[in-house]
């Protein structure tokens, strides 16, 4: 399904107040993983209170040990401080990287802003090398903007 067709599906899930916010985030993770064949792990991390660390809120894909990630550590921790998208075509080429699974080849992390503040991120791992384009970035920015509206 092209990204333009996915956008209304994402919005529909997020505005459905019959589910809790965490349930809605989980459904978005599931939709993205099920629909985009190179999205193998999809999760949302958020800042853990006022601590300088990220906490995993919800995800789909292989179980991970990395529920807490300190700011600055790994791709996710770097995005928490840079406030910038981070596209990694080849995770093995990264020094500051936290491996979740040996099958992962690439990763994309997009910060999530609420009222201009970087409060979390969507993180996607792929078992395909170098699959992400600017279209992924624009789509995931849209997803995060929609999420910010319900937080
Ligand atoms: N690879 C990430 C850690 C999170 S897992 O991908 C779920 C990183 O380097 O920050």
mmCIF file of C-alpha atoms in Angstrom, residues 46-54 71 117:
data_model
loop_
_atom_site.group_PDB
_atom_site.id
_atom_site.type_symbol
_atom_site.label_atom_id
_atom_site.label_comp_id
_atom_site.label_asym_id
_atom_site.label_seq_id
_atom_site.Cartn_x
_atom_site.Cartn_y
_atom_site.Cartn_z
ATOM 1 C CA UNK A 46 9.291 8.265 24.826
ATOM 2 C CA UNK A 47 11.319 10.274 27.307
ATOM 3 C CA UNK A 48 11.110 8.586 30.709
ATOM 4 C CA UNK A 49 9.667 11.369 32.872
ATOM 5 C CA UNK A 50 12.371 13.972 33.470
ATOM 6 C CA UNK A 51 15.210 11.431 33.207
ATOM 7 C CA UNK A 52 17.805 11.659 30.436
ATOM 8 C CA UNK A 53 16.636 8.372 28.983
ATOM 9 C CA UNK A 54 14.102 6.849 26.598
ATOM 10 C CA UNK A 71 20.255 9.825 25.908
ATOM 11 C CA UNK A 117 9.679 19.642 22.217
#
